[in-house]
PDB file of C-alpha atoms in Angstrom:
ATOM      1  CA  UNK X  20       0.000   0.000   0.000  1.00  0.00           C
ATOM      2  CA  UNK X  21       1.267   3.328  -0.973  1.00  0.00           C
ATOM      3  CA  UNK X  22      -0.002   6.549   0.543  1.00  0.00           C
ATOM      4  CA  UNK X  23       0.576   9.763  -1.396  1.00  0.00           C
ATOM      5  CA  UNK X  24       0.123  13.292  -0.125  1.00  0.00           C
ATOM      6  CA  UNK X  25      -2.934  14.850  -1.089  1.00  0.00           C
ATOM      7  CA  UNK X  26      -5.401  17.190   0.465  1.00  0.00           C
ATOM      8  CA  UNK X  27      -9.030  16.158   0.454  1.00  0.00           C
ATOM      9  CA  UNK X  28     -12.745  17.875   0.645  1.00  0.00           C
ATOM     10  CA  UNK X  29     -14.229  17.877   3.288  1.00  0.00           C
ATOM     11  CA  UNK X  30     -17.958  19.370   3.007  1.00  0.00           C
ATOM     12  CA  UNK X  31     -19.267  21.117   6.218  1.00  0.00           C
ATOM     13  CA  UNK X  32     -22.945  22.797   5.811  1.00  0.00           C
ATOM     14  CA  UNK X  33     -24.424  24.936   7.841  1.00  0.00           C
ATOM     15  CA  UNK X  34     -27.245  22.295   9.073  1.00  0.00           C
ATOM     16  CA  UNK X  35     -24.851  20.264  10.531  1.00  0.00           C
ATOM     17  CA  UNK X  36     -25.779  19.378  14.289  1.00  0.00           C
ATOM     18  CA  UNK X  37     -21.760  19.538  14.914  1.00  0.00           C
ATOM     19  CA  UNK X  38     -18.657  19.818  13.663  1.00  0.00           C
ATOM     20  CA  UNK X  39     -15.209  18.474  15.244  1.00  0.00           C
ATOM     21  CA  UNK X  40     -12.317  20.268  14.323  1.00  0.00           C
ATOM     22  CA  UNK X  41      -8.230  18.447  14.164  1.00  0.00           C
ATOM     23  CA  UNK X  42      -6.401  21.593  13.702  1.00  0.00           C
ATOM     24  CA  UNK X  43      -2.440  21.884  13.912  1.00  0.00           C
ATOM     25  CA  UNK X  44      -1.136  25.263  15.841  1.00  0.00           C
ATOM     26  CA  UNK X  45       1.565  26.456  12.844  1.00  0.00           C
ATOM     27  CA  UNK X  46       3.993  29.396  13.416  1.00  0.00           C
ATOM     28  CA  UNK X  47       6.043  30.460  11.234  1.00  0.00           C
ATOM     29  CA  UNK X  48       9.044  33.649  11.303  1.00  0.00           C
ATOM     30  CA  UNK X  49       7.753  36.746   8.350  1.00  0.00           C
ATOM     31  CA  UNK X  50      11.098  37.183   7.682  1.00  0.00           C
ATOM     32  CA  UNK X  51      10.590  40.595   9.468  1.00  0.00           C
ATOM     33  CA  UNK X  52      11.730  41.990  12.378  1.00  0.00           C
ATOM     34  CA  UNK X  53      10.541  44.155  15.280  1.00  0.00           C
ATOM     35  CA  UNK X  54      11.863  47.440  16.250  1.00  0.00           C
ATOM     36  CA  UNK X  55      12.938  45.839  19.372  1.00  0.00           C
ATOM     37  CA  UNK X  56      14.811  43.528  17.442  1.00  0.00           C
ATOM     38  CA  UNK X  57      12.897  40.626  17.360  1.00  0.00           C
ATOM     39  CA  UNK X  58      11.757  38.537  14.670  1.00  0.00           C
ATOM     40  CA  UNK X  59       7.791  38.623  13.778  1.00  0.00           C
ATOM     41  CA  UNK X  60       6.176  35.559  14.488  1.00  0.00           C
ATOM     42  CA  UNK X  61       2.817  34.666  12.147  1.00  0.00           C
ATOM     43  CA  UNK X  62       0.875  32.067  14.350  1.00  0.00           C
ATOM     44  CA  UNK X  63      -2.518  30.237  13.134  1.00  0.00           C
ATOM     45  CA  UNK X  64      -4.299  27.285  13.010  1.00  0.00           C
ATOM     46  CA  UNK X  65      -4.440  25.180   9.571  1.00  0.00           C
ATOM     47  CA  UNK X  66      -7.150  22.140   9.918  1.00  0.00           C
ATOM     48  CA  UNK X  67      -5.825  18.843   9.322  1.00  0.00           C
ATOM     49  CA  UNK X  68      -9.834  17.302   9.368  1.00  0.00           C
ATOM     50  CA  UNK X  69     -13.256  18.446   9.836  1.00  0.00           C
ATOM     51  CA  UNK X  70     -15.839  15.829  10.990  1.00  0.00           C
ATOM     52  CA  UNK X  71     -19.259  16.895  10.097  1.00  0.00           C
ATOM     53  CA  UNK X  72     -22.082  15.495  12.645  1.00  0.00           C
ATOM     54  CA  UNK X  73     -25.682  15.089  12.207  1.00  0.00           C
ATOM     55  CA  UNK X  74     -28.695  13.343  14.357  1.00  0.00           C
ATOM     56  CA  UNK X  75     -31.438  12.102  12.736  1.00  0.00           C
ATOM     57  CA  UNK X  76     -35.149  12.888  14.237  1.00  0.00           C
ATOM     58  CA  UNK X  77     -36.130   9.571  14.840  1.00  0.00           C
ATOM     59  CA  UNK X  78     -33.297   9.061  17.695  1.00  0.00           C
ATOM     60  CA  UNK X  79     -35.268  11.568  20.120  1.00  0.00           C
ATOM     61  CA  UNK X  80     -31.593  12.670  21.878  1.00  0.00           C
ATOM     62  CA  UNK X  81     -31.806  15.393  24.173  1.00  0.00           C
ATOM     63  CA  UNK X  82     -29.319  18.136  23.534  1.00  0.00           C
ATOM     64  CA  UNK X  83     -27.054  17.176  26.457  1.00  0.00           C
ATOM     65  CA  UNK X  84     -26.775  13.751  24.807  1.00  0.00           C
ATOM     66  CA  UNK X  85     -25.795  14.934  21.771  1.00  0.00           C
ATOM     67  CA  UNK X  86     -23.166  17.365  23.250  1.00  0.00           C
ATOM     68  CA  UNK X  87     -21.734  14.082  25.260  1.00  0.00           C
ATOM     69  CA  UNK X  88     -21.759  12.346  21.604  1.00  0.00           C
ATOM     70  CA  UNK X  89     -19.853  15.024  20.364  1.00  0.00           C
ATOM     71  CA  UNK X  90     -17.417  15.847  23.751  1.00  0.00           C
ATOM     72  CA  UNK X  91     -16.796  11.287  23.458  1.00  0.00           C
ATOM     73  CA  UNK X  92     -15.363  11.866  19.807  1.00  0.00           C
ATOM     74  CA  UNK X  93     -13.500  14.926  20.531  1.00  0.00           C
ATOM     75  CA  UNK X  94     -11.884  13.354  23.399  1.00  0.00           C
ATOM     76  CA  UNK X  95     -11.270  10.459  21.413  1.00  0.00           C
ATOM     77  CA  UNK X  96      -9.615  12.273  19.047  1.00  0.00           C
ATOM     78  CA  UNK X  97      -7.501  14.126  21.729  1.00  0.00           C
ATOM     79  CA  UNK X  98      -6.349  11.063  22.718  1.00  0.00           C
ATOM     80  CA  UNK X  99      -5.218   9.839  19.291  1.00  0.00           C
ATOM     81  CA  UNK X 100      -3.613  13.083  17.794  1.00  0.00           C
ATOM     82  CA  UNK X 101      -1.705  13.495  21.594  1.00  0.00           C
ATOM     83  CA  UNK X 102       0.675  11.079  19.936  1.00  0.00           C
ATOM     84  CA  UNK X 103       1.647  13.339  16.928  1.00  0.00           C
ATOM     85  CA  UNK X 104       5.172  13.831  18.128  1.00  0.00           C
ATOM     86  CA  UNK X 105       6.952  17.346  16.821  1.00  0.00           C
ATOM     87  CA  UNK X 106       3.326  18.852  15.972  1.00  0.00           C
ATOM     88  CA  UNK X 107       0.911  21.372  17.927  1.00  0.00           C
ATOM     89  CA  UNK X 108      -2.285  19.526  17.568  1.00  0.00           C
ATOM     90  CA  UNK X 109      -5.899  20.487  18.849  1.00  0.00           C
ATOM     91  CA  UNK X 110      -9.457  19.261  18.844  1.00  0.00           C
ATOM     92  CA  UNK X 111     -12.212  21.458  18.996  1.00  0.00           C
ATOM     93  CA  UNK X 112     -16.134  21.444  17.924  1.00  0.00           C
ATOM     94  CA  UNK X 113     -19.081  23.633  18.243  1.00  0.00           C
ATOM     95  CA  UNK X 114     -22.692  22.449  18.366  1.00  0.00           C
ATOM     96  CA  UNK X 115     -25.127  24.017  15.875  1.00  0.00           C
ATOM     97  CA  UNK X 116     -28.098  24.358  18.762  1.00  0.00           C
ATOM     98  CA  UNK X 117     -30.810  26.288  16.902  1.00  0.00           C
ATOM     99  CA  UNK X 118     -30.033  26.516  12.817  1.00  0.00           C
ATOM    100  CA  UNK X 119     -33.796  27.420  12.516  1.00  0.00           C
ATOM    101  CA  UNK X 120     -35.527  29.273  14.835  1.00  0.00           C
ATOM    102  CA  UNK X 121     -37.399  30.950  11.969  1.00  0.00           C
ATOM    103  CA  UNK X 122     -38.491  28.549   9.919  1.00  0.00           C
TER     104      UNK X 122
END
């Protein structure tokens, strides 16, 4: 088996229920420097995956069960990416609660 760098597509929507973020904490010298004499430092976050997350009606899940659904795979994930050796990983998420409150 052969694996090849490549970047993929990952769709996230806005009706999503949740979304789980793997991000890795990149900074990187501008090649400037301060008047104090210090180099510039450009810090940011580049995702490495995005995990959309939808519920279905028919599972009747309160919201605080599908916030622990969500909190289980993030931590999950935590534990997985806290082995990525010379890298500044991260998990986070955010919970769509109300997408239509007009409809």
């Amino acid at each position: 088996m052969i694996i090849e760098d490549q970047t993929v597509e990952v769709k996230v929507w806005d009706h999503n229920d949740a979304v789980i973020f793997v991000y890795e904490s990149v900074h990187e010298k501008t090649g400037e420097v301060h008047e104090s004499g210090v180099p510039v430092w450009h810090s940011y976050k580049q995702v490495v995956t995005a995990i959309p997350v939808d519920f279905t009606y028919d599972e009747n899940l309160s919201d605080d069960d599908k916030l622990e659904k969500v909190r289980n795979a993030a931590d999950a994930l935590s534990q997985l990416y806290s082995h990525a050796g010379d890298y500044e990983m991260g998990v986070s998420y955010y919970i769509n609660h109300n997408p239509y409150i007009n409809s």
